Amino acid sequence: MASKVMDLVYWKDTERTGMVFTGLVVGLLSLFQLSIITVVSTLSLAILCFTISIRIYCKVLHALQLRDSVHPFKSYLDLDIGLVGEQADHYMQRAIVLICSAVDTLKRLIFVGNLFDSLKFLLLMYLVTYLGALCNGLTLLIIGVIAVFSVPLFYTRHQEKVDTILATVQAHVDNIKDILTRLSQGGGPPPDSTGGAKPKSQ
């Protein structure tokens, strides 16, 4: 399943990825005008009309002996999406660990376990209020879907340029973090990498 998702994201099968991408974007855009119940029911009706029509068409062709009796959607019906006991336990344990970790991090941020981290979280929430004034969650979701289907492909085609830009940005970020860390520790100079003062020359 993971490999199939990656094939969709990297446009290995252009036709299938285009259908999935278009369906997701059109479905999300329709939520601006219609309720989610209307969108889901209409989409289900369209899919059922398509699959039932194909099934009846294949039945007619089989009755006329123009094709074999293989089910047109046999590959989808035989697709195994179940989880055995060990897999289910593994994914459940991972989900519980992630939830507990998120709750613990949120607890430390809200109750000021670390003043510097809580201030950064305060600044982030302040910036999010401006983001919320500009767009809603549905707009962000549409942007996220477009990014999932475009950013990985763009990165694979321009990897060297992107890596160079990211390395430059990371260097500036590390420099700023170093300055903020020294300010939070009293504003002293950076530690001497030589291990002490150099002796005066005679």
PDB file of C-alpha atoms in Angstrom:
ATOM      1  CA  MET A   1       0.000   0.000   0.000  1.00  0.00           C
ATOM      2  CA  ALA A   2       2.836   2.401   0.854  1.00  0.00           C
ATOM      3  CA  SER A   3       4.519   1.751  -2.490  1.00  0.00           C
ATOM      4  CA  LYS A   4       1.258   2.441  -4.332  1.00  0.00           C
ATOM      5  CA  VAL A   5       0.841   5.733  -2.494  1.00  0.00           C
ATOM      6  CA  MET A   6       4.416   6.712  -3.372  1.00  0.00           C
ATOM      7  CA  ASP A   7       3.756   5.832  -7.020  1.00  0.00           C
ATOM      8  CA  LEU A   8       0.777   8.187  -6.964  1.00  0.00           C
ATOM      9  CA  VAL A   9       2.731  11.000  -5.313  1.00  0.00           C
ATOM     10  CA  TYR A  10       5.651  10.699  -7.763  1.00  0.00           C
ATOM     11  CA  TRP A  11       3.339  10.409 -10.804  1.00  0.00           C
ATOM     12  CA  LYS A  12       4.647   6.979 -11.857  1.00  0.00           C
ATOM     13  CA  ASP A  13       1.270   6.299 -13.493  1.00  0.00           C
ATOM     14  CA  THR A  14       0.288   9.694 -14.910  1.00  0.00           C
ATOM     15  CA  GLU A  15      -3.274   8.721 -15.788  1.00  0.00           C
ATOM     16  CA  ARG A  16      -4.107   7.228 -12.388  1.00  0.00           C
ATOM     17  CA  THR A  17      -2.401  10.030 -10.451  1.00  0.00           C
ATOM     18  CA  GLY A  18      -4.218  12.635 -12.543  1.00  0.00           C
ATOM     19  CA  MET A  19      -7.567  11.014 -11.783  1.00  0.00           C
ATOM     20  CA  VAL A  20      -6.868  10.833  -8.028  1.00  0.00           C
ATOM     21  CA  PHE A  21      -5.469  14.370  -7.878  1.00  0.00           C
ATOM     22  CA  THR A  22      -8.343  15.860  -9.889  1.00  0.00           C
ATOM     23  CA  GLY A  23     -10.918  13.996  -7.826  1.00  0.00           C
ATOM     24  CA  LEU A  24      -9.444  15.196  -4.541  1.00  0.00           C
ATOM     25  CA  VAL A  25      -9.163  18.827  -5.614  1.00  0.00           C
ATOM     26  CA  VAL A  26     -12.637  18.932  -7.200  1.00  0.00           C
ATOM     27  CA  GLY A  27     -14.148  17.234  -4.157  1.00  0.00           C
ATOM     28  CA  LEU A  28     -12.531  19.701  -1.764  1.00  0.00           C
ATOM     29  CA  LEU A  29     -13.480  22.693  -3.916  1.00  0.00           C
ATOM     30  CA  SER A  30     -17.096  21.523  -3.985  1.00  0.00           C
ATOM     31  CA  LEU A  31     -17.152  21.732  -0.172  1.00  0.00           C
ATOM     32  CA  PHE A  32     -17.021  25.524  -0.503  1.00  0.00           C
ATOM     33  CA  GLN A  33     -20.550  25.483  -1.973  1.00  0.00           C
ATOM     34  CA  LEU A  34     -22.073  22.214  -0.727  1.00  0.00           C
ATOM     35  CA  SER A  35     -22.223  20.370   2.570  1.00  0.00           C
ATOM     36  CA  ILE A  36     -19.998  17.355   3.140  1.00  0.00           C
ATOM     37  CA  ILE A  37     -23.074  15.083   3.274  1.00  0.00           C
ATOM     38  CA  THR A  38     -24.152  16.257  -0.194  1.00  0.00           C
ATOM     39  CA  VAL A  39     -20.639  15.841  -1.600  1.00  0.00           C
ATOM     40  CA  VAL A  40     -20.181  12.325  -0.171  1.00  0.00           C
ATOM     41  CA  SER A  41     -23.623  11.110  -1.266  1.00  0.00           C
ATOM     42  CA  THR A  42     -23.284  12.567  -4.774  1.00  0.00           C
ATOM     43  CA  LEU A  43     -19.801  11.112  -5.182  1.00  0.00           C
ATOM     44  CA  SER A  44     -21.017   7.704  -3.973  1.00  0.00           C
ATOM     45  CA  LEU A  45     -23.914   7.795  -6.448  1.00  0.00           C
ATOM     46  CA  ALA A  46     -21.572   8.669  -9.318  1.00  0.00           C
ATOM     47  CA  ILE A  47     -19.146   5.851  -8.428  1.00  0.00           C
ATOM     48  CA  LEU A  48     -21.968   3.316  -8.043  1.00  0.00           C
ATOM     49  CA  CYS A  49     -23.545   4.311 -11.357  1.00  0.00           C
ATOM     50  CA  PHE A  50     -20.188   3.845 -13.058  1.00  0.00           C
ATOM     51  CA  THR A  51     -19.346   0.478 -11.471  1.00  0.00           C
ATOM     52  CA  ILE A  52     -22.842  -0.955 -11.911  1.00  0.00           C
ATOM     53  CA  SER A  53     -22.878   0.117 -15.569  1.00  0.00           C
ATOM     54  CA  ILE A  54     -19.516  -1.571 -16.168  1.00  0.00           C
ATOM     55  CA  ARG A  55     -20.712  -4.724 -14.388  1.00  0.00           C
ATOM     56  CA  ILE A  56     -23.917  -4.923 -16.452  1.00  0.00           C
ATOM     57  CA  TYR A  57     -21.993  -4.222 -19.653  1.00  0.00           C
ATOM     58  CA  CYS A  58     -19.598  -7.089 -18.918  1.00  0.00           C
ATOM     59  CA  LYS A  59     -22.537  -9.373 -18.098  1.00  0.00           C
ATOM     60  CA  VAL A  60     -24.127  -8.585 -21.469  1.00  0.00           C
ATOM     61  CA  LEU A  61     -20.853  -9.210 -23.315  1.00  0.00           C
ATOM     62  CA  HIS A  62     -20.483 -12.542 -21.500  1.00  0.00           C
ATOM     63  CA  ALA A  63     -24.051 -13.519 -22.383  1.00  0.00           C
ATOM     64  CA  LEU A  64     -23.269 -12.760 -26.031  1.00  0.00           C
ATOM     65  CA  GLN A  65     -20.043 -14.774 -25.654  1.00  0.00           C
ATOM     66  CA  LEU A  66     -17.940 -11.767 -26.579  1.00  0.00           C
ATOM     67  CA  ARG A  67     -15.772 -11.914 -23.433  1.00  0.00           C
ATOM     68  CA  ASP A  68     -14.973 -14.234 -20.554  1.00  0.00           C
ATOM     69  CA  SER A  69     -16.765 -14.271 -17.211  1.00  0.00           C
ATOM     70  CA  VAL A  70     -13.977 -12.577 -15.231  1.00  0.00           C
ATOM     71  CA  HIS A  71     -15.285  -9.898 -12.884  1.00  0.00           C
ATOM     72  CA  PRO A  72     -14.192  -6.450 -14.182  1.00  0.00           C
ATOM     73  CA  PHE A  73     -13.225  -5.333 -10.681  1.00  0.00           C
ATOM     74  CA  LYS A  74     -11.666  -8.600  -9.541  1.00  0.00           C
ATOM     75  CA  SER A  75      -8.292  -6.982  -8.798  1.00  0.00           C
ATOM     76  CA  TYR A  76      -9.960  -4.531  -6.407  1.00  0.00           C
ATOM     77  CA  LEU A  77     -12.102  -7.219  -4.776  1.00  0.00           C
ATOM     78  CA  ASP A  78      -9.045  -9.413  -4.169  1.00  0.00           C
ATOM     79  CA  LEU A  79      -7.046  -6.540  -2.687  1.00  0.00           C
ATOM     80  CA  ASP A  80      -6.089  -7.472   0.867  1.00  0.00           C
ATOM     81  CA  ILE A  81      -6.468  -4.504   3.203  1.00  0.00           C
ATOM     82  CA  GLY A  82      -6.761  -6.456   6.434  1.00  0.00           C
ATOM     83  CA  LEU A  83      -4.243  -6.534   9.269  1.00  0.00           C
ATOM     84  CA  VAL A  84      -3.123  -9.613  11.147  1.00  0.00           C
ATOM     85  CA  GLY A  85      -2.949  -9.547  14.925  1.00  0.00           C
ATOM     86  CA  GLU A  86       0.711  -8.521  15.184  1.00  0.00           C
ATOM     87  CA  GLN A  87       0.345  -5.744  12.616  1.00  0.00           C
ATOM     88  CA  ALA A  88      -2.765  -4.390  14.327  1.00  0.00           C
ATOM     89  CA  ASP A  89      -0.984  -4.387  17.702  1.00  0.00           C
ATOM     90  CA  HIS A  90       2.059  -2.689  16.175  1.00  0.00           C
ATOM     91  CA  TYR A  91       0.073   0.127  14.582  1.00  0.00           C
ATOM     92  CA  MET A  92      -2.071   0.540  17.700  1.00  0.00           C
ATOM     93  CA  GLN A  93       1.026   0.838  19.894  1.00  0.00           C
ATOM     94  CA  ARG A  94       2.556   3.390  17.512  1.00  0.00           C
ATOM     95  CA  ALA A  95      -0.664   5.433  17.549  1.00  0.00           C
ATOM     96  CA  ILE A  96      -0.786   5.376  21.359  1.00  0.00           C
ATOM     97  CA  VAL A  97       2.883   6.404  21.621  1.00  0.00           C
ATOM     98  CA  LEU A  98       2.369   9.292  19.180  1.00  0.00           C
ATOM     99  CA  ILE A  99      -0.745  10.513  21.019  1.00  0.00           C
ATOM    100  CA  CYS A 100       0.951  10.330  24.423  1.00  0.00           C
ATOM    101  CA  SER A 101       4.020  12.127  23.072  1.00  0.00           C
ATOM    102  CA  ALA A 102       1.874  14.897  21.569  1.00  0.00           C
ATOM    103  CA  VAL A 103      -0.079  15.343  24.805  1.00  0.00           C
ATOM    104  CA  ASP A 104       3.144  15.430  26.839  1.00  0.00           C
ATOM    105  CA  THR A 105       4.682  18.044  24.520  1.00  0.00           C
ATOM    106  CA  LEU A 106       1.534  20.169  24.631  1.00  0.00           C
ATOM    107  CA  LYS A 107       1.465  19.912  28.427  1.00  0.00           C
ATOM    108  CA  ARG A 108       5.062  21.153  28.705  1.00  0.00           C
ATOM    109  CA  LEU A 109       4.355  24.028  26.318  1.00  0.00           C
ATOM    110  CA  ILE A 110       1.167  25.200  28.017  1.00  0.00           C
ATOM    111  CA  PHE A 111       2.413  24.868  31.596  1.00  0.00           C
ATOM    112  CA  VAL A 112       5.801  26.458  30.726  1.00  0.00           C
ATOM    113  CA  GLY A 113       8.077  23.491  31.271  1.00  0.00           C
ATOM    114  CA  ASN A 114      10.657  25.442  29.282  1.00  0.00           C
ATOM    115  CA  LEU A 115      10.209  29.214  29.037  1.00  0.00           C
ATOM    116  CA  PHE A 116      11.992  29.533  25.692  1.00  0.00           C
ATOM    117  CA  ASP A 117       9.913  26.759  24.059  1.00  0.00           C
ATOM    118  CA  SER A 118       6.679  28.216  25.448  1.00  0.00           C
ATOM    119  CA  LEU A 119       7.564  31.645  24.047  1.00  0.00           C
ATOM    120  CA  LYS A 120       8.207  30.101  20.619  1.00  0.00           C
ATOM    121  CA  PHE A 121       4.846  28.311  20.833  1.00  0.00           C
ATOM    122  CA  LEU A 122       3.188  31.625  21.791  1.00  0.00           C
ATOM    123  CA  LEU A 123       4.715  33.317  18.748  1.00  0.00           C
ATOM    124  CA  LEU A 124       3.610  30.440  16.507  1.00  0.00           C
ATOM    125  CA  MET A 125       0.007  30.647  17.743  1.00  0.00           C
ATOM    126  CA  TYR A 126       0.064  34.411  17.239  1.00  0.00           C
ATOM    127  CA  LEU A 127       1.139  33.936  13.620  1.00  0.00           C
ATOM    128  CA  VAL A 128      -1.534  31.258  13.136  1.00  0.00           C
ATOM    129  CA  THR A 129      -4.211  33.799  14.086  1.00  0.00           C
ATOM    130  CA  TYR A 130      -3.140  35.890  11.087  1.00  0.00           C
ATOM    131  CA  LEU A 131      -3.199  32.768   8.912  1.00  0.00           C
ATOM    132  CA  GLY A 132      -6.721  32.013  10.106  1.00  0.00           C
ATOM    133  CA  ALA A 133      -7.807  35.529   9.169  1.00  0.00           C
ATOM    134  CA  LEU A 134      -6.506  35.017   5.624  1.00  0.00           C
ATOM    135  CA  CYS A 135      -7.914  31.552   4.895  1.00  0.00           C
ATOM    136  CA  ASN A 136      -9.850  28.697   6.467  1.00  0.00           C
ATOM    137  CA  GLY A 137      -8.929  25.096   7.130  1.00  0.00           C
ATOM    138  CA  LEU A 138     -10.430  23.868   3.860  1.00  0.00           C
ATOM    139  CA  THR A 139      -8.188  26.208   1.875  1.00  0.00           C
ATOM    140  CA  LEU A 140      -5.149  24.925   3.752  1.00  0.00           C
ATOM    141  CA  LEU A 141      -6.259  21.347   3.067  1.00  0.00           C
ATOM    142  CA  ILE A 142      -6.494  22.048  -0.677  1.00  0.00           C
ATOM    143  CA  ILE A 143      -3.048  23.673  -0.610  1.00  0.00           C
ATOM    144  CA  GLY A 144      -1.740  20.628   1.260  1.00  0.00           C
ATOM    145  CA  VAL A 145      -3.130  18.208  -1.345  1.00  0.00           C
ATOM    146  CA  ILE A 146      -1.589  20.245  -4.165  1.00  0.00           C
ATOM    147  CA  ALA A 147       1.732  20.337  -2.299  1.00  0.00           C
ATOM    148  CA  VAL A 148       1.727  16.550  -1.742  1.00  0.00           C
ATOM    149  CA  PHE A 149       1.323  15.938  -5.474  1.00  0.00           C
ATOM    150  CA  SER A 150       3.744  18.649  -6.644  1.00  0.00           C
ATOM    151  CA  VAL A 151       6.560  19.191  -4.108  1.00  0.00           C
ATOM    152  CA  PRO A 152       8.072  15.647  -4.254  1.00  0.00           C
ATOM    153  CA  LEU A 153       8.084  15.693  -8.059  1.00  0.00           C
ATOM    154  CA  PHE A 154       9.626  19.181  -8.118  1.00  0.00           C
ATOM    155  CA  TYR A 155      12.301  18.082  -5.625  1.00  0.00           C
ATOM    156  CA  THR A 156      13.304  15.020  -7.639  1.00  0.00           C
ATOM    157  CA  ARG A 157      13.722  17.135 -10.785  1.00  0.00           C
ATOM    158  CA  HIS A 158      15.646  20.001  -9.093  1.00  0.00           C
ATOM    159  CA  GLN A 159      17.289  18.182  -6.198  1.00  0.00           C
ATOM    160  CA  GLU A 160      20.725  19.818  -6.427  1.00  0.00           C
ATOM    161  CA  LYS A 161      19.395  23.395  -6.518  1.00  0.00           C
ATOM    162  CA  VAL A 162      16.927  22.718  -3.715  1.00  0.00           C
ATOM    163  CA  ASP A 163      19.591  21.087  -1.528  1.00  0.00           C
ATOM    164  CA  THR A 164      21.870  24.100  -2.008  1.00  0.00           C
ATOM    165  CA  ILE A 165      19.129  26.538  -1.022  1.00  0.00           C
ATOM    166  CA  LEU A 166      18.110  24.423   1.965  1.00  0.00           C
ATOM    167  CA  ALA A 167      21.721  24.195   3.162  1.00  0.00           C
ATOM    168  CA  THR A 168      22.024  27.999   3.022  1.00  0.00           C
ATOM    169  CA  VAL A 169      18.752  28.484   4.895  1.00  0.00           C
ATOM    170  CA  GLN A 170      19.766  25.875   7.486  1.00  0.00           C
ATOM    171  CA  ALA A 171      23.060  27.699   8.080  1.00  0.00           C
ATOM    172  CA  HIS A 172      21.205  30.975   8.740  1.00  0.00           C
ATOM    173  CA  VAL A 173      18.728  29.206  11.029  1.00  0.00           C
ATOM    174  CA  ASP A 174      21.554  27.588  12.996  1.00  0.00           C
ATOM    175  CA  ASN A 175      23.232  30.979  13.344  1.00  0.00           C
ATOM    176  CA  ILE A 176      20.032  32.569  14.667  1.00  0.00           C
ATOM    177  CA  LYS A 177      19.457  29.656  17.070  1.00  0.00           C
ATOM    178  CA  ASP A 178      23.028  30.035  18.349  1.00  0.00           C
ATOM    179  CA  ILE A 179      22.481  33.763  18.965  1.00  0.00           C
ATOM    180  CA  LEU A 180      19.179  33.142  20.767  1.00  0.00           C
ATOM    181  CA  THR A 181      20.743  30.389  22.867  1.00  0.00           C
ATOM    182  CA  ARG A 182      23.598  32.688  23.961  1.00  0.00           C
ATOM    183  CA  LEU A 183      21.093  35.453  24.761  1.00  0.00           C
ATOM    184  CA  SER A 184      18.993  33.092  26.884  1.00  0.00           C
ATOM    185  CA  GLN A 185      22.182  32.058  28.755  1.00  0.00           C
ATOM    186  CA  GLY A 186      23.169  35.613  29.625  1.00  0.00           C
ATOM    187  CA  GLY A 187      24.496  37.005  26.364  1.00  0.00           C
ATOM    188  CA  GLY A 188      28.077  35.840  26.825  1.00  0.00           C
ATOM    189  CA  PRO A 189      30.485  35.359  23.934  1.00  0.00           C
ATOM    190  CA  PRO A 190      30.647  32.010  22.169  1.00  0.00           C
ATOM    191  CA  PRO A 191      32.964  29.472  23.806  1.00  0.00           C
ATOM    192  CA  ASP A 192      36.634  29.542  22.802  1.00  0.00           C
ATOM    193  CA  SER A 193      37.317  26.538  20.618  1.00  0.00           C
ATOM    194  CA  THR A 194      41.092  26.723  21.369  1.00  0.00           C
ATOM    195  CA  GLY A 195      40.553  25.678  24.991  1.00  0.00           C
ATOM    196  CA  GLY A 196      41.730  28.896  26.644  1.00  0.00           C
ATOM    197  CA  ALA A 197      43.610  32.148  26.158  1.00  0.00           C
ATOM    198  CA  LYS A 198      46.669  32.147  23.977  1.00  0.00           C
ATOM    199  CA  PRO A 199      49.989  33.006  25.690  1.00  0.00           C
ATOM    200  CA  LYS A 200      51.392  36.422  24.908  1.00  0.00           C
ATOM    201  CA  SER A 201      54.329  36.443  22.556  1.00  0.00           C
ATOM    202  CA  GLN A 202      57.604  37.724  23.989  1.00  0.00           C
TER     203      GLN A 202
END
